[in-house]
Amino acid sequence: MPGTTPTAANPPKDRPAPRTAEAGTVDGAEIDKFSAMAREWWDPAGKFRPLHRVNPTRLQYIRDICTHHFALGERDMRPFAGRRLLDIGCGGGLLCEPMRRLGADVVGADASGTNISVAALHAREQGLDIDYRATTAEALAQAGERFDIVLNMEVVEHVGDVELFMASCARLVAPGGVMVVATLSRTLKAFALAIVGAEYVLGWLPRGTHNWRKFITPEDLRAHIEKAGLAVTDEKGVTYNPLSDQWSLSRDMDVNYMMVATREA
């Protein structure tokens, strides 16, 4: 529309988005799928509504895990100050922005240049200094990047090579650092709820968002993490209550779950 001001929901059209990163773990079809939805990242009622709804639960979990791991002040308004944090597969920046507000020095990385354009524009609108890059975990690891905190949230089920991806992410964790992973378990329950329910019945997500064959069980994910040299220190399920429309932590890891891994100092 002529005269429209560029915003995170309406990125500028007069210049190309950064190139999409290419590397061994990147699944081009997955990148194209999320790039096509990029304009809706910050619409809480749009295609990414489930992420907006689950965000408070996973943000609190990340804060609690890192506060305990680094012995930080629980009441500190910016407990992550001085900590370098990577959100790999950051999408539109739904986790990067609150992590920056908690004081972390944030790098947001995504293989989709379109996602990075949307994320960077929204951060500028919010007055937040976030280092967004159209790149991959392998490229960052090969460049020798290291982070105190690595967030690996809802990415594993979209990559082309899980073993390489997890090995690359593990290399990014600095000595004494921590990684938090969130993904979906490969169970019939997950197929019924995360695909049939969320995509076909409730319409929370566009059909085809997930491929059940790419889901990974906690046992398999734990094996990849340990093979990469990290130690799993905590794991939690994340479940949805349709009556309250709320997500919460649970011992049920049959569908959504999070796993914490650390590297010795």
Coordinates of C-alpha atoms in Angstrom, one line a residue:
M1 CA 0.0 0.0 0.0
P2 CA 1.5 3.4 -1.0
G3 CA 2.7 5.4 1.9
T4 CA 2.6 2.5 4.4
T5 CA 5.2 2.9 7.1
P6 CA 7.4 -0.2 7.5
T7 CA 6.8 -2.1 10.8
A8 CA 7.7 -5.6 12.1
A9 CA 4.4 -6.8 10.7
N10 CA 4.9 -5.0 7.4
P11 CA 8.7 -5.1 6.6
P12 CA 10.0 -2.7 4.0
K13 CA 9.7 -3.8 0.4
D14 CA 12.2 -1.5 -1.2
R15 CA 15.2 -3.5 -0.3
P16 CA 15.8 -7.3 -0.3
A17 CA 15.9 -9.3 2.9
P18 CA 19.3 -10.8 3.9
R19 CA 20.1 -13.9 2.1
T20 CA 18.9 -17.2 3.6
A21 CA 21.8 -19.0 5.2
E22 CA 22.8 -22.3 3.6
A23 CA 24.4 -25.2 5.6
G24 CA 24.3 -28.9 6.3
T25 CA 21.5 -28.8 8.9
V26 CA 19.2 -26.4 7.0
D27 CA 16.1 -27.9 5.5
G28 CA 15.2 -25.5 2.7
A29 CA 11.5 -26.5 2.7
E30 CA 11.2 -25.7 6.4
I31 CA 12.9 -22.3 5.9
D32 CA 10.6 -21.4 3.1
K33 CA 7.6 -22.4 5.2
F34 CA 8.5 -20.1 8.1
S35 CA 9.7 -17.3 5.8
A36 CA 6.3 -17.2 4.2
M37 CA 4.7 -16.7 7.6
A38 CA 7.3 -14.2 8.8
R39 CA 5.0 -11.1 8.7
E40 CA 2.8 -12.7 11.5
W41 CA 5.6 -13.3 14.1
W42 CA 4.4 -10.5 16.3
D43 CA 0.6 -11.0 15.9
P44 CA -0.5 -12.7 19.1
A45 CA -3.7 -13.8 17.4
G46 CA -2.0 -14.9 14.2
K47 CA -0.3 -18.1 13.0
F48 CA 2.2 -17.9 15.8
R49 CA -0.4 -17.6 18.6
P50 CA 0.7 -20.9 20.2
L51 CA 4.2 -19.5 20.7
H52 CA 2.8 -16.3 22.2
R53 CA 0.7 -18.4 24.6
V54 CA 3.5 -20.7 25.7
N55 CA 6.1 -18.0 25.9
P56 CA 5.5 -17.0 29.6
T57 CA 6.0 -20.6 30.7
R58 CA 9.2 -21.2 28.8
L59 CA 10.5 -17.7 29.7
Q60 CA 10.0 -18.5 33.4
Y61 CA 11.7 -21.8 33.0
I62 CA 14.7 -20.3 31.3
R63 CA 15.0 -17.6 33.9
D64 CA 14.8 -20.1 36.8
I65 CA 17.3 -22.5 35.2
C66 CA 19.9 -19.9 34.4
T67 CA 19.4 -18.0 37.8
H68 CA 20.1 -21.3 39.6
H69 CA 22.9 -22.4 37.3
F70 CA 24.9 -19.1 37.5
A71 CA 23.8 -18.4 41.1
L72 CA 22.2 -15.1 40.1
G73 CA 20.0 -12.8 42.1
E74 CA 16.4 -14.1 41.9
R75 CA 14.9 -10.6 42.4
D76 CA 17.4 -8.8 40.1
M77 CA 15.5 -7.0 37.3
R78 CA 18.4 -7.7 34.9
P79 CA 19.9 -11.0 36.2
F80 CA 21.5 -11.9 32.9
A81 CA 23.6 -8.8 32.7
G82 CA 27.1 -9.7 31.5
R83 CA 26.0 -13.0 30.1
R84 CA 26.3 -13.7 26.3
L85 CA 23.2 -15.5 25.0
L86 CA 22.4 -17.1 21.7
D87 CA 18.8 -17.8 20.5
I88 CA 19.4 -20.3 17.6
G89 CA 16.5 -20.4 15.2
C90 CA 15.2 -17.2 16.7
G91 CA 12.4 -16.6 14.2
G92 CA 10.9 -13.2 14.8
G93 CA 12.6 -12.7 18.1
L94 CA 9.9 -13.7 20.6
L95 CA 12.6 -14.9 23.0
C96 CA 15.4 -12.5 22.1
E97 CA 13.6 -9.4 23.2
P98 CA 12.7 -10.6 26.8
M99 CA 16.2 -12.0 27.2
R100 CA 17.6 -8.6 26.2
R101 CA 15.3 -6.9 28.7
L102 CA 16.7 -9.3 31.4
G103 CA 20.2 -7.9 30.6
A104 CA 21.7 -10.5 28.3
D105 CA 24.0 -9.6 25.4
V106 CA 21.8 -11.3 22.8
V107 CA 22.6 -12.8 19.4
G108 CA 19.6 -14.0 17.5
A109 CA 20.4 -16.4 14.6
D110 CA 18.1 -17.8 12.0
A111 CA 18.6 -19.5 8.6
S112 CA 15.8 -17.4 7.2
G113 CA 16.9 -13.9 6.2
T114 CA 13.2 -12.9 6.1
N115 CA 12.7 -13.8 9.7
I116 CA 15.9 -11.8 10.6
S117 CA 14.5 -8.8 8.8
V118 CA 11.3 -8.9 10.8
A119 CA 13.1 -9.5 14.1
A120 CA 15.6 -6.7 13.6
L121 CA 12.9 -4.2 12.6
H122 CA 10.7 -5.1 15.6
A123 CA 13.7 -4.8 18.0
R124 CA 14.5 -1.3 16.6
E125 CA 10.9 -0.3 17.2
Q126 CA 11.2 -1.4 20.8
G127 CA 14.6 0.4 21.3
L128 CA 16.4 -2.9 21.9
D129 CA 20.0 -3.6 20.8
I130 CA 20.0 -7.2 19.6
D131 CA 22.6 -8.7 17.2
Y132 CA 20.5 -10.5 14.6
R133 CA 22.3 -12.7 12.0
A134 CA 21.1 -14.8 9.1
T135 CA 23.3 -17.7 9.8
T136 CA 23.4 -21.3 11.2
A137 CA 24.6 -23.1 14.2
E138 CA 27.4 -24.8 12.2
A139 CA 28.6 -21.5 10.8
L140 CA 28.7 -19.9 14.3
A141 CA 30.5 -22.9 15.8
Q142 CA 33.1 -22.9 12.9
A143 CA 33.7 -19.2 13.6
G144 CA 34.6 -20.1 17.2
E145 CA 31.6 -18.3 18.8
R146 CA 30.8 -19.2 22.4
F147 CA 27.9 -18.3 24.6
D148 CA 27.1 -18.6 28.3
I149 CA 23.5 -19.4 27.4
V150 CA 22.2 -21.2 24.2
L151 CA 18.5 -21.3 23.6
N152 CA 17.5 -24.0 21.2
M153 CA 13.7 -23.7 21.2
E154 CA 11.4 -25.5 18.8
V155 CA 14.2 -25.9 16.2
V156 CA 15.3 -29.5 16.4
E157 CA 12.1 -30.8 14.7
H158 CA 12.8 -28.6 11.7
V159 CA 16.4 -29.3 10.8
G160 CA 17.8 -31.6 8.2
D161 CA 20.5 -33.3 10.3
V162 CA 19.8 -33.6 14.0
E163 CA 23.1 -35.1 15.0
L164 CA 25.1 -32.4 13.2
F165 CA 22.8 -29.7 14.5
M166 CA 23.0 -30.8 18.2
A167 CA 26.8 -31.2 17.9
S168 CA 27.1 -27.7 16.5
C169 CA 24.9 -26.2 19.2
A170 CA 26.9 -28.0 21.9
R171 CA 30.1 -26.5 20.6
L172 CA 28.6 -23.0 21.0
V173 CA 28.1 -23.6 24.8
A174 CA 31.1 -22.0 26.7
P175 CA 32.8 -23.8 29.6
G176 CA 30.4 -23.5 32.5
G177 CA 27.6 -22.6 30.2
V178 CA 24.0 -23.9 29.7
M179 CA 21.8 -24.9 26.8
V180 CA 18.0 -25.1 27.0
V181 CA 16.3 -27.2 24.3
A182 CA 12.5 -27.3 23.6
T183 CA 11.0 -29.7 21.0
L184 CA 8.3 -32.3 20.4
S185 CA 8.4 -36.0 21.2
R186 CA 7.9 -38.6 18.5
T187 CA 4.8 -40.3 20.0
L188 CA 1.3 -41.1 18.8
K189 CA 0.0 -38.7 21.4
A190 CA 2.2 -35.9 19.9
F191 CA 0.9 -36.8 16.4
A192 CA -2.7 -36.6 17.7
L193 CA -2.4 -33.3 19.6
A194 CA 0.4 -31.4 17.9
I195 CA -0.5 -32.2 14.3
V196 CA -4.1 -33.5 14.0
G197 CA -5.4 -31.3 16.8
A198 CA -3.3 -28.2 16.5
E199 CA -3.2 -28.1 12.6
Y200 CA -6.3 -29.8 11.4
V201 CA -8.9 -29.5 14.1
L202 CA -8.2 -26.3 16.0
G203 CA -6.4 -24.5 13.2
W204 CA -3.8 -23.1 15.6
L205 CA -1.0 -23.7 13.0
P206 CA -1.1 -23.9 9.2
R207 CA -1.4 -27.5 8.0
G208 CA 2.0 -29.0 7.3
T209 CA 3.8 -26.9 9.9
H210 CA 5.2 -30.0 11.5
N211 CA 6.4 -33.4 10.2
W212 CA 5.9 -36.1 12.8
R213 CA 8.8 -38.1 11.4
K214 CA 11.1 -35.2 12.5
F215 CA 9.9 -35.3 16.1
I216 CA 12.5 -36.7 18.6
T217 CA 12.0 -38.6 21.8
P218 CA 13.6 -37.4 25.0
E219 CA 15.8 -40.5 25.0
D220 CA 17.1 -39.8 21.5
L221 CA 17.6 -36.1 22.2
R222 CA 19.5 -37.0 25.5
A223 CA 21.7 -39.3 23.5
H224 CA 22.6 -36.6 21.0
I225 CA 23.4 -34.1 23.8
E226 CA 25.6 -36.5 25.7
K227 CA 27.4 -37.6 22.6
A228 CA 28.2 -33.9 21.9
G229 CA 29.9 -33.6 25.3
L230 CA 27.2 -32.0 27.5
A231 CA 25.5 -33.3 30.5
V232 CA 21.7 -33.3 30.8
T233 CA 20.7 -31.7 34.2
D234 CA 17.0 -31.2 34.0
E235 CA 14.0 -32.0 31.8
K236 CA 10.3 -31.0 32.0
G237 CA 7.2 -31.6 29.9
V238 CA 5.0 -28.6 28.8
T239 CA 1.3 -29.3 28.7
Y240 CA -1.8 -27.3 27.6
N241 CA -5.0 -26.9 29.6
P242 CA -7.8 -26.1 27.1
L243 CA -10.2 -25.0 29.9
S244 CA -7.9 -22.2 31.1
D245 CA -6.1 -21.7 27.8
Q246 CA -2.8 -21.9 29.7
W247 CA 0.5 -23.8 29.4
S248 CA 2.4 -25.2 32.4
L249 CA 5.4 -27.3 33.3
S250 CA 4.6 -31.0 33.8
R251 CA 6.2 -34.4 34.2
D252 CA 4.4 -35.4 31.0
M253 CA 7.0 -35.3 28.2
D254 CA 4.9 -37.2 25.6
V255 CA 4.2 -34.1 23.5
N256 CA 6.1 -30.8 24.2
Y257 CA 9.1 -30.9 26.5
M258 CA 12.3 -29.0 27.5
M259 CA 15.7 -30.3 28.3
V260 CA 18.7 -28.5 30.0
A261 CA 22.3 -29.4 29.3
T262 CA 25.5 -27.9 30.7
R263 CA 29.2 -27.9 30.0
E264 CA 31.8 -28.3 32.8
A265 CA 33.7 -25.1 33.6

